XYZ file of C-alpha atoms in Angstrom:
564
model
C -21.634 -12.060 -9.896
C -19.664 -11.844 -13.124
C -20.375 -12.290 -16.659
C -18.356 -13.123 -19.534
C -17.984 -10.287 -22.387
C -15.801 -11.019 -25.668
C -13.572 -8.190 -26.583
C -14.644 -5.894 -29.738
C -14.188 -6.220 -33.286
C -11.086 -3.530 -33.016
C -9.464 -5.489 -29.873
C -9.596 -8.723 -31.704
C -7.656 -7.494 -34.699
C -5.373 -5.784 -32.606
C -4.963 -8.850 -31.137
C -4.546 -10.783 -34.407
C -1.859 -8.284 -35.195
C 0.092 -8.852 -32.333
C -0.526 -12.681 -32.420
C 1.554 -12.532 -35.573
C 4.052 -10.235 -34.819
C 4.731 -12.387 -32.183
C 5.003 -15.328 -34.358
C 6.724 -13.015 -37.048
C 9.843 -12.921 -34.388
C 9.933 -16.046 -33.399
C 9.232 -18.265 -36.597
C 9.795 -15.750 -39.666
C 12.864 -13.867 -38.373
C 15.039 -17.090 -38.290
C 13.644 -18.243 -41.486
C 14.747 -14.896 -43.524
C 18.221 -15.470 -41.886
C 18.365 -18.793 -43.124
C 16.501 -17.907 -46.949
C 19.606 -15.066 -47.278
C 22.659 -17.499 -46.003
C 22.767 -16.229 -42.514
C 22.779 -19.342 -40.816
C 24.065 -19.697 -37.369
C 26.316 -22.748 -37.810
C 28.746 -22.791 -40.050
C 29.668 -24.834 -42.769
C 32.700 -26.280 -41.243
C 34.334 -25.379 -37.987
C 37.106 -22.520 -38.366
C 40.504 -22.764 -37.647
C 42.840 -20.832 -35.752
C 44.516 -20.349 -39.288
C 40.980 -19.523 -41.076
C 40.621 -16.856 -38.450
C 43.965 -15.429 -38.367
C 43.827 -14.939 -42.661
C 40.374 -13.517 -42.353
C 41.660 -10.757 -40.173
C 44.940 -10.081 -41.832
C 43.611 -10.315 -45.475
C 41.941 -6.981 -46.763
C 38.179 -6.504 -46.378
C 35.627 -7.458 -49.033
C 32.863 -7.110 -47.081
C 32.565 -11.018 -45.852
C 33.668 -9.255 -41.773
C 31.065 -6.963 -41.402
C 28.076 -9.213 -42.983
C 29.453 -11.976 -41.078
C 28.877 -8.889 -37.616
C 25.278 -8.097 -38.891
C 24.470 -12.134 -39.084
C 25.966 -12.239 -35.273
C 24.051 -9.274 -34.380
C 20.686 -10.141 -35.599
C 20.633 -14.026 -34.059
C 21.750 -12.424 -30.899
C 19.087 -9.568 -30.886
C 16.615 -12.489 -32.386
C 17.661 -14.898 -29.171
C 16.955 -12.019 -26.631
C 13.642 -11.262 -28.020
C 12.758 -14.824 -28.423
C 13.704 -15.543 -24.578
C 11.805 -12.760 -23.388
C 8.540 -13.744 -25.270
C 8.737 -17.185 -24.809
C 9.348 -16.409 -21.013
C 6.652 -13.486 -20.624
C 3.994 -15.913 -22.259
C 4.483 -18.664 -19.897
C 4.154 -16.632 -17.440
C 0.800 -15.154 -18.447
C -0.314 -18.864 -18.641
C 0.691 -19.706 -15.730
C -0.699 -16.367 -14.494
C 2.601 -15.588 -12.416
C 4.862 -12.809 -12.456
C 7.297 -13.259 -15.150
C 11.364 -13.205 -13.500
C 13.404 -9.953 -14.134
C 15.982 -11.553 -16.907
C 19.597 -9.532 -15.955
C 20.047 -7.376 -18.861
C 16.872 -7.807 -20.868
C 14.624 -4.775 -19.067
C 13.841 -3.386 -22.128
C 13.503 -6.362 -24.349
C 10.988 -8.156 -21.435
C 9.281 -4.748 -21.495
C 8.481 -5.306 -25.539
C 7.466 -8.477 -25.052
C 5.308 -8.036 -21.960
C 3.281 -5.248 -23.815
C 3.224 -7.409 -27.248
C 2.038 -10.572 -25.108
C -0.997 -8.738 -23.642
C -2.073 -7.555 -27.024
C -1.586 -10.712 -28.422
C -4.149 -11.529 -25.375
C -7.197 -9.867 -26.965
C -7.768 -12.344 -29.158
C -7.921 -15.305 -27.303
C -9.374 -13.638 -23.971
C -13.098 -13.103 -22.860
C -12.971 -10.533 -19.898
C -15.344 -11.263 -17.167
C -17.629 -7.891 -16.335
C -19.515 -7.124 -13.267
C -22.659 -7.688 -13.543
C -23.632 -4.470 -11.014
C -21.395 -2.166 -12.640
C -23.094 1.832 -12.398
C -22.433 4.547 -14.707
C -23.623 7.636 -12.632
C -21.803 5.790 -9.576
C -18.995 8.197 -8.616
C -21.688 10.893 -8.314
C -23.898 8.886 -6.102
C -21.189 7.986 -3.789
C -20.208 11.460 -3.364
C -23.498 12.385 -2.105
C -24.254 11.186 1.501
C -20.347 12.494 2.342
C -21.498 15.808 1.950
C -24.904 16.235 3.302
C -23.490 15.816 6.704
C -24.264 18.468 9.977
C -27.586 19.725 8.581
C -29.040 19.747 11.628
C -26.012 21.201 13.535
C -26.956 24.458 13.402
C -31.000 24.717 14.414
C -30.841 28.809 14.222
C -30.504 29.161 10.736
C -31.635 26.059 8.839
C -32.507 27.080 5.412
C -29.108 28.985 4.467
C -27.100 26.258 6.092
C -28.816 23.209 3.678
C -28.545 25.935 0.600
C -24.975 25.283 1.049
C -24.455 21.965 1.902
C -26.349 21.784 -1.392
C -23.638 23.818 -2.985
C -21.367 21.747 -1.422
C -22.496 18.135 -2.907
C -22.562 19.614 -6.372
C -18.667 20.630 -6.304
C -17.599 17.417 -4.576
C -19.421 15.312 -7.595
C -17.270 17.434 -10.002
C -14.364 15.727 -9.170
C -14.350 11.270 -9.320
C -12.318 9.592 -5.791
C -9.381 7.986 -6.989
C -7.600 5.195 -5.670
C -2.962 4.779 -5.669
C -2.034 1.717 -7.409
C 1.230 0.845 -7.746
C 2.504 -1.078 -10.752
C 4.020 -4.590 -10.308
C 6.136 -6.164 -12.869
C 4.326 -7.915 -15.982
C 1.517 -5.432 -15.209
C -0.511 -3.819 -18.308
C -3.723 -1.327 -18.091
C -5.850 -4.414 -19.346
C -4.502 -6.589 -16.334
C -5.139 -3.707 -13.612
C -8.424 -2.897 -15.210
C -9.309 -6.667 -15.317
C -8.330 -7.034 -11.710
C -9.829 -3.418 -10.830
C -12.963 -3.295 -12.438
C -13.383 -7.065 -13.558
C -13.040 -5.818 -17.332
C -9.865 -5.469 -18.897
C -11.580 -2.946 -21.559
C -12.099 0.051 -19.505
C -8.052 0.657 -19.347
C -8.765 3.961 -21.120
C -10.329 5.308 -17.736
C -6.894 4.160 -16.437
C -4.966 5.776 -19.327
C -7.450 8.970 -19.209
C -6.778 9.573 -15.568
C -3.265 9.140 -15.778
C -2.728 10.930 -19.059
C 0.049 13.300 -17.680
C 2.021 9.928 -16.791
C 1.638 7.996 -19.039
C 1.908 10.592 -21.971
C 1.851 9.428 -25.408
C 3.305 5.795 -24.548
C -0.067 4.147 -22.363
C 1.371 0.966 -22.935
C 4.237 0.967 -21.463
C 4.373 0.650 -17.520
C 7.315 0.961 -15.367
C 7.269 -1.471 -12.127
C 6.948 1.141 -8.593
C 4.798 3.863 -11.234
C 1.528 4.797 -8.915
C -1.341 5.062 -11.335
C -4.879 7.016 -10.195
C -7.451 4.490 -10.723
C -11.274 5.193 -10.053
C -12.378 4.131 -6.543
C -14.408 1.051 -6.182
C -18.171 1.932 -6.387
C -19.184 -0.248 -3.536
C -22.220 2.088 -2.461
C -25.044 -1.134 -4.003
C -22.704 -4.195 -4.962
C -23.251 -7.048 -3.452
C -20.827 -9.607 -1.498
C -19.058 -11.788 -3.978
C -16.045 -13.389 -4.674
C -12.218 -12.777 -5.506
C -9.810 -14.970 -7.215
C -6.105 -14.425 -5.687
C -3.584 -13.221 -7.775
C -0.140 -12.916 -7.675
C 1.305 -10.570 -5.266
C -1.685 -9.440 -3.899
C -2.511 -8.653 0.024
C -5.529 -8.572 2.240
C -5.127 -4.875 2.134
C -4.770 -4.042 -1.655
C -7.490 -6.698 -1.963
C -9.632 -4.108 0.354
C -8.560 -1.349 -1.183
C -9.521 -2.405 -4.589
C -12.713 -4.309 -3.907
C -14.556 -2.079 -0.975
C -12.515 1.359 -1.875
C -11.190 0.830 1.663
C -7.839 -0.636 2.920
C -8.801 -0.921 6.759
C -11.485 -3.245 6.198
C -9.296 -6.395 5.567
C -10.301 -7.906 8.513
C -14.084 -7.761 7.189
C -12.596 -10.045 4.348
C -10.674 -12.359 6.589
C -13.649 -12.919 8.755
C -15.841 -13.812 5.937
C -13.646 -15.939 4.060
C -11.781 -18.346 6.805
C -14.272 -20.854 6.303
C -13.917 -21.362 2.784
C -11.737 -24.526 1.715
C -9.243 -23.830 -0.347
C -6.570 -25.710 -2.781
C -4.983 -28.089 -1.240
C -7.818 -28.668 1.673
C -6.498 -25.981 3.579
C -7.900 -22.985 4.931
C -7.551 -19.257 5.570
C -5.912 -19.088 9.040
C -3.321 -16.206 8.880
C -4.383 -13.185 7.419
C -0.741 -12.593 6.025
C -0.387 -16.076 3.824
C -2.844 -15.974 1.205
C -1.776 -17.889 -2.005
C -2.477 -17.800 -5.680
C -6.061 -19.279 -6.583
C -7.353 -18.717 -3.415
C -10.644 -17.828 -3.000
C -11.933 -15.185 -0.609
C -15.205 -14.214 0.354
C -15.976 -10.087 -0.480
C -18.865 -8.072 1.508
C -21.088 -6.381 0.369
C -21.603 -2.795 1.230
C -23.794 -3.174 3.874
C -21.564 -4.019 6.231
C -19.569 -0.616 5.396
C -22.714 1.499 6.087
C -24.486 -0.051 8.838
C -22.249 1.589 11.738
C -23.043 5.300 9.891
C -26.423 5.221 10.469
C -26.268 5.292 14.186
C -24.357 9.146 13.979
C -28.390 9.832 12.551
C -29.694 11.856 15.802
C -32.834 13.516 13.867
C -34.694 11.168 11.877
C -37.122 13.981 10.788
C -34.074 16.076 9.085
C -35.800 18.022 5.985
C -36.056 16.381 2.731
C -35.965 13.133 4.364
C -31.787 13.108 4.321
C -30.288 10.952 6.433
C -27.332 13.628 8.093
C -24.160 11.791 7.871
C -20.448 13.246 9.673
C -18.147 15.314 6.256
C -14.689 15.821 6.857
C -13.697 18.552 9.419
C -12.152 20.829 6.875
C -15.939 21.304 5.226
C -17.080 22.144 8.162
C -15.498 25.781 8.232
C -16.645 27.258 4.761
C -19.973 26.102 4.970
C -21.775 26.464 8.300
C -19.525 28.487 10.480
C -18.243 31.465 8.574
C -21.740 32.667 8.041
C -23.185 32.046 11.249
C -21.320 34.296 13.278
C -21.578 37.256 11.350
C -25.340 36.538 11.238
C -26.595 35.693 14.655
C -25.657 39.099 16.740
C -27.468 40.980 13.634
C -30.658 39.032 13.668
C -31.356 37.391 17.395
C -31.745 39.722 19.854
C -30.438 37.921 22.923
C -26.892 37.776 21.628
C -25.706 35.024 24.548
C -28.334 32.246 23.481
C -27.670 32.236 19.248
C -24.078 31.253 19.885
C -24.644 28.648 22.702
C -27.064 26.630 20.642
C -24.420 25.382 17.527
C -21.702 24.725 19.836
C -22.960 22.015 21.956
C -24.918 20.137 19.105
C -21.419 20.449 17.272
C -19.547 19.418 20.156
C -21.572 16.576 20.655
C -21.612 15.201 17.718
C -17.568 15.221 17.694
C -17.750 13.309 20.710
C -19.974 10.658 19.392
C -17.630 10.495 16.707
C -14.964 9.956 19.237
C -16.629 7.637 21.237
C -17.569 5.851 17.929
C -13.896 5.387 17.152
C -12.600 4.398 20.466
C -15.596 2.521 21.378
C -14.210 0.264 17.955
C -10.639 0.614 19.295
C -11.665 -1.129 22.716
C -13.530 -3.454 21.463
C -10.442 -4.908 19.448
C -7.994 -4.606 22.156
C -10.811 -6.461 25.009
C -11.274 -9.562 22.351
C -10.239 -12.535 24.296
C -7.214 -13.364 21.656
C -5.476 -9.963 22.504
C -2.127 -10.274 24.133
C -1.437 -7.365 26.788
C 2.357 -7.854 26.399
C 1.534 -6.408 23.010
C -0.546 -3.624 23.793
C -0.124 -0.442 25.872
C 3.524 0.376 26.292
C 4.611 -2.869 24.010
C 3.016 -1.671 20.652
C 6.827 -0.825 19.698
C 8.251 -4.320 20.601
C 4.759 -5.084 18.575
C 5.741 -2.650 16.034
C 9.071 -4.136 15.575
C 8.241 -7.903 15.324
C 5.496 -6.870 12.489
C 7.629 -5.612 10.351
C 10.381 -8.382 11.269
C 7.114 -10.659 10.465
C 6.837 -8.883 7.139
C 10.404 -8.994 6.254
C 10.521 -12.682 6.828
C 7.158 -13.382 4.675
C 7.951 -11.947 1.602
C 11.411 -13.403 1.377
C 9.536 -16.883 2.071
C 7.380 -15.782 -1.025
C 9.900 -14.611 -3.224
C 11.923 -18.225 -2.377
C 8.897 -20.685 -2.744
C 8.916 -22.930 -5.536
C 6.280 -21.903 -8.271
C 2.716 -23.291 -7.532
C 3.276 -23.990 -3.700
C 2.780 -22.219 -1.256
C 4.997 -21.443 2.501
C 4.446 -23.131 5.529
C 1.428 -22.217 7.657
C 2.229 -20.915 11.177
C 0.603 -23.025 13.925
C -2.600 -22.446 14.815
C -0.934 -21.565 18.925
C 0.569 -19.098 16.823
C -2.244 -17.153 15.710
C -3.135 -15.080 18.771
C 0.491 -13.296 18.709
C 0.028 -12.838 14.590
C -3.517 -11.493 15.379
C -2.439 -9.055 17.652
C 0.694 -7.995 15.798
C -1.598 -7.203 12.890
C -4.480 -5.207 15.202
C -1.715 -3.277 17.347
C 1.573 -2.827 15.888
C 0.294 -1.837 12.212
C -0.505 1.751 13.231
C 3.327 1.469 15.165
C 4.957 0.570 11.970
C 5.648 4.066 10.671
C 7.178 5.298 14.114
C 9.306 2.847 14.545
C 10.679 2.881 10.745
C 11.672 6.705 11.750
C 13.407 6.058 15.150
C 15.132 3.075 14.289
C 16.344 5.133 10.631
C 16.648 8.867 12.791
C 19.348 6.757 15.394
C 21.279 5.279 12.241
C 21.304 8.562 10.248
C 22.644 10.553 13.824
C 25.336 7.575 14.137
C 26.221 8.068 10.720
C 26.572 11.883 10.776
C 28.467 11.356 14.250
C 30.951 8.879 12.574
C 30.978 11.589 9.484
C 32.017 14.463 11.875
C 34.773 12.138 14.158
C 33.169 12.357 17.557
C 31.316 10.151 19.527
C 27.798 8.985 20.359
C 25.733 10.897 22.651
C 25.563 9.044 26.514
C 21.851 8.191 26.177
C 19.581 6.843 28.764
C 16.278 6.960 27.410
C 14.070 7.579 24.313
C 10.355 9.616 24.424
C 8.330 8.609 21.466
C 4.485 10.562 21.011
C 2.786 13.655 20.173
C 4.234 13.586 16.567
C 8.198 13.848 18.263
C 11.618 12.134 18.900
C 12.972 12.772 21.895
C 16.315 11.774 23.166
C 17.234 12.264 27.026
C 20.762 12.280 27.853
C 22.600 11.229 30.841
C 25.342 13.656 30.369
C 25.905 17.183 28.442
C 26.503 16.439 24.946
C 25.905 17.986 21.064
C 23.647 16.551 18.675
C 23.675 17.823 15.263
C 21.044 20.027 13.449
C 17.979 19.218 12.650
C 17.820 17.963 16.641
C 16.619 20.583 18.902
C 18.475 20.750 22.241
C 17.730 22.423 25.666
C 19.382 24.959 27.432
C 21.128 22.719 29.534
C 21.725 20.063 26.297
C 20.781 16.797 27.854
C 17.331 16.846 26.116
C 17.323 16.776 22.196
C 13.984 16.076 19.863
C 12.863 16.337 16.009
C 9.440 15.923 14.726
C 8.776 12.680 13.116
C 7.678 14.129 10.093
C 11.124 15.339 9.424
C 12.773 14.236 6.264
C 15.171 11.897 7.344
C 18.003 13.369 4.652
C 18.466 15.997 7.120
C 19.081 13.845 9.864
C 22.542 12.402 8.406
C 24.231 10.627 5.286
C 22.431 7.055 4.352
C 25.661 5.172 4.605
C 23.975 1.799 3.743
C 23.133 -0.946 5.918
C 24.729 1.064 9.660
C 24.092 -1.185 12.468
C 21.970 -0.217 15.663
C 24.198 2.455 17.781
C 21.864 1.827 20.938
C 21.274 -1.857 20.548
C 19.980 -2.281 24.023
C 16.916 -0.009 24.014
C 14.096 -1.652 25.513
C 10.400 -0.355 25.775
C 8.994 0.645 29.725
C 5.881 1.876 29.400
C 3.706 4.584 28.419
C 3.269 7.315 30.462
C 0.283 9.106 31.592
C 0.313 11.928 28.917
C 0.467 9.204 26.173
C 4.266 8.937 25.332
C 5.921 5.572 25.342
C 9.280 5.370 26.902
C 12.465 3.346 25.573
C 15.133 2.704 27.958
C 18.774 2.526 27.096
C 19.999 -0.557 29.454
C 23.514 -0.315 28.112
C 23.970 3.106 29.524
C 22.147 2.164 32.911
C 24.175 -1.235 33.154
C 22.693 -2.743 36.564
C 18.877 -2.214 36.397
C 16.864 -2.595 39.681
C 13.626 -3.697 39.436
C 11.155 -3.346 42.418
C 7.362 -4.029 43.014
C 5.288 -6.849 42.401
C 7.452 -9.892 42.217
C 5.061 -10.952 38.907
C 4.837 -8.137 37.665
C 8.286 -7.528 37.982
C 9.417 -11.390 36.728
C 7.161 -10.539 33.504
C 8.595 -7.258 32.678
C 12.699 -9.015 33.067
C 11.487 -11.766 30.132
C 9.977 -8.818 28.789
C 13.333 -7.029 28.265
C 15.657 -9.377 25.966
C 13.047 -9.761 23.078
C 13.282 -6.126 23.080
C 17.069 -6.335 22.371
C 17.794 -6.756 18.508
């Protein structure tokens, strides 16, 4: 629920000032060029004679007032383009187009049009907005494992106490990242539903910003304060202009993952047009989608609550593993042989309540992880040993998407994917997301080594299959061969890895767009250990493929969508 509050005294003059600034340029400027005599068009046209005497005669002055008059209608036109352009876009509430040349001037008038804003505006405010929020949500993150340690219970809540009282010192943030024809009124509008707490932006991001908070550069990743979502209730979102399921999530419920919660809720709704929400990747402008309230969020947490007569009536909830350390472990150990007599029973206790509770953790997670991958719309091609090929086709889905959004006419939005179609999208989204980022770094670590290959003269490595998992790239040769540094050979140099988290600068020159050295690497499987295996069919060149005729029929269509 949102209410309407107008701007302040202050804001509306600033406002008024811009307002006629704005008019200043485009009405006054051309009317003090024409009071002085600087008009644009001439009396009468000039002559190729006229021209040639004004440049051989000698100078009185009439050349260079005649450059300041071209110079000021020209500087005049640019400004005028860019405002006139920047405020039809804010009406239209689109992103304004990147003029060639005019980044600076479009900056100007992109900062001038949202004061001029203020005084025409009324920013809508939530209605459940908390002061002393970021301080409650802090709390129940770090009142967790109270009860793992039953020896010693009063030191260990002492300093979880400690512990909660340090973490509220310090607000969550949330990464935005600045669009074009962004301002810290329009990301505090969209953030907070009021446009006049940009000075929390501007305070947070004071190192940034620097003297200059008006001015935002498009790809800049501001620090805004996370979404208190602990009591607010489900409402409702408005779709703006490059915005995603995920940033919507992000913003609204502090959360990114919990996109689907929004898709769920809001595919009923009828939107523009009398269509509806059916692919959780088109969403268009005006949309309306249906937000959760925080319940949903918390209701799974309460089940990790084993003791339900904890002290002080706290509910124990799980706090990162890294708090876990500093606060209960360190002193137990020392204490426990001083104090308990029978030195094998102290230490036996904390374990296995600590133990278990990682495991419920565990089972919590996977238990969530199952459940997607058994939901009847689930496509095993896509799962298992295919979450590359899935992988792959997201962010070829991606790819595809935003070009059709960058190309659609103003207003409209792109064509709707059948509904047969939204199994394999569904899937795609719920299995090859967490694939994306691996398969970014192989396909970029085989370009970079092709490129560094081609740099040095020699030739690419004969390779017959690819191990991706357990944080590494491994390449398995079918031959003896060198691969340059950063890759990590064997003795006998037919097996050659690098961690994915290497920087991929070091794994060769970025020679633009290189194409694919092993273009006919296909996915296999996954083997028991957990790594999925890519087979290079080129090198193998006559495959044989034995077992279960359907099995074996599914995996040969399975092979050519796997080739780029």
């Amino acid at each position: 629920m949102t209410t309407p509050t107008h701007p302040t005294l202050g804001q509306r003059l600033t406002g008024l000032a811009a307002s006629v600034a704005v008019l200043g340029i485009l009405v006054g400027l051309p009317a003090l060029f024409l009071a002085i005599g600087a008009s644009p068009v001439p009396d009468q046209a000039p002559t190729l004679d006229s021209i040639k005497n004004a440049l051989l005669a000698p100078d009185d002055g009439t050349l260079v007032l005649g450059l300041f008059k071209v110079i000021g209608w020209a500087a005049w036109a640019f400004m005028a383009l860019s405002l006139v352009v920047e405020a039809i876009a804010r009406l239209r509430n689109i992103q304004a187009p990147q003029l060639p040349g005019l980044r600076l001037p479009q900056a100007g008038a992109r900062n001038l049009i949202g004061l001029a804003a203020l005084l025409f505006i009324a920013a809508p405010i939530t209605a459940q907005a908390a002061t002393a929020a970021p301080a409650n949500a802090a709390a129940p993150a770090a009142v967790g494992h109270v009860h793992a340690a039953a020896v010693d219970q009063a030191p260990v809540q002492q300093d979880v106490k400690v512990e909660v009282k340090q973490e509220r010192q310090a607000p969550k943030t949330v990464d935005h990242a600045v669009k074009p024809g962004e301002s810290l009124w329009s990301i505090a509008e969209d953030h907070f539903g009021d446009g006049a707490r940009y000075k929390e932006i501007a305070e947070l991001n004071r190192d940034l910003l620097g003297a200059q908070p008006s001015f935002l550069e498009p790809g800049w990743v501001l620090k805004l304060p996370a979404p208190q979502v602990k009591d607010a209730p489900a409402h409702q979102y408005g779709v703006q202009s490059g915005d995603t399921l995920s940033e919507i999530a992000q913003e609204q419920l502090g959360d990114a993952d919990r996109w689907p919660e929004i898709y769920q809720a809001s595919t009923g709704l009828a939107q523009p047009g009398g269509v509806q929400l059916t692919d959780p990747d088109v969403i268009d402008v005006g949309w309306t989608l249906n937000i959760p309230g925080a319940d949903n969020q918390q209701q799974p947490r309460e089940v990790g609550s084993e003791d339900p007569a904890s002290p002080e009536g706290q509910q124990p909830v799980d706090p990162p593993a890294e708090e876990k350390p500093p606060v209960v472990q360190e002193p137990d150990v020392p204490e426990v042989p001083e104090t308990a007599a029978p030195e094998t029973e102290a230490p036996e206790v904390a374990p296995p309540q600590a133990e278990e509770l990682a495991a419920a953790e565990v089972d919590q997670v996977d238990d969530s992880e199952d459940s997607v991958l058994e939901a009847p719309w689930v496509l095993a091609g896509l799962t298992g040993g295919g979450v590359l090929l899935s992988g792959a086709l997201l962010m070829a889905l991606r790819s595809r998407r935003r070009a059709a959004f960058r190309n659609r006419p103003p207003g409209r939005a792109i064509a709707a994917p059948s509904p047969e179609l939204a199994p394999v999208e569904m899937t795609l989204n719920a299995t090859g997301a967490a694939a994306v980022a691996t398969v970014e770094f192989a396909d970029e670590a085989l370009r970079r080594l092709a490129a560094a290959v081609g740099a040095q003269g020699t030739t690419m490595p004969p390779l017959a299959a690819v191990e991706l998992g357990h944080g590494k790239l491994t390449l398995h040769l079918s031959a003896p061969a060198t691969v340059p540094v950063p890759w990590v050979g064997s003795p006998d140099q037919t097996h050659w890895h690098v961690t994915t988290d290497t920087d991929v600068d070091q794994l060769g020159p970025d020679t633009g767009n290189v194409e694919p050295p092993y273009p006919l690497l296909a996915t296999i499987g996954m083997s028991d250990t957990g790594e999925t295996w890519l087979l290079n069919c080129e090198e193998l060149s006559t495959l044989t493929i034995s077992g279960d005729p359907t099995y074996g029929r599914d995996f040969a269509r399975h092979l050519p969508p796997s080739w780029p």
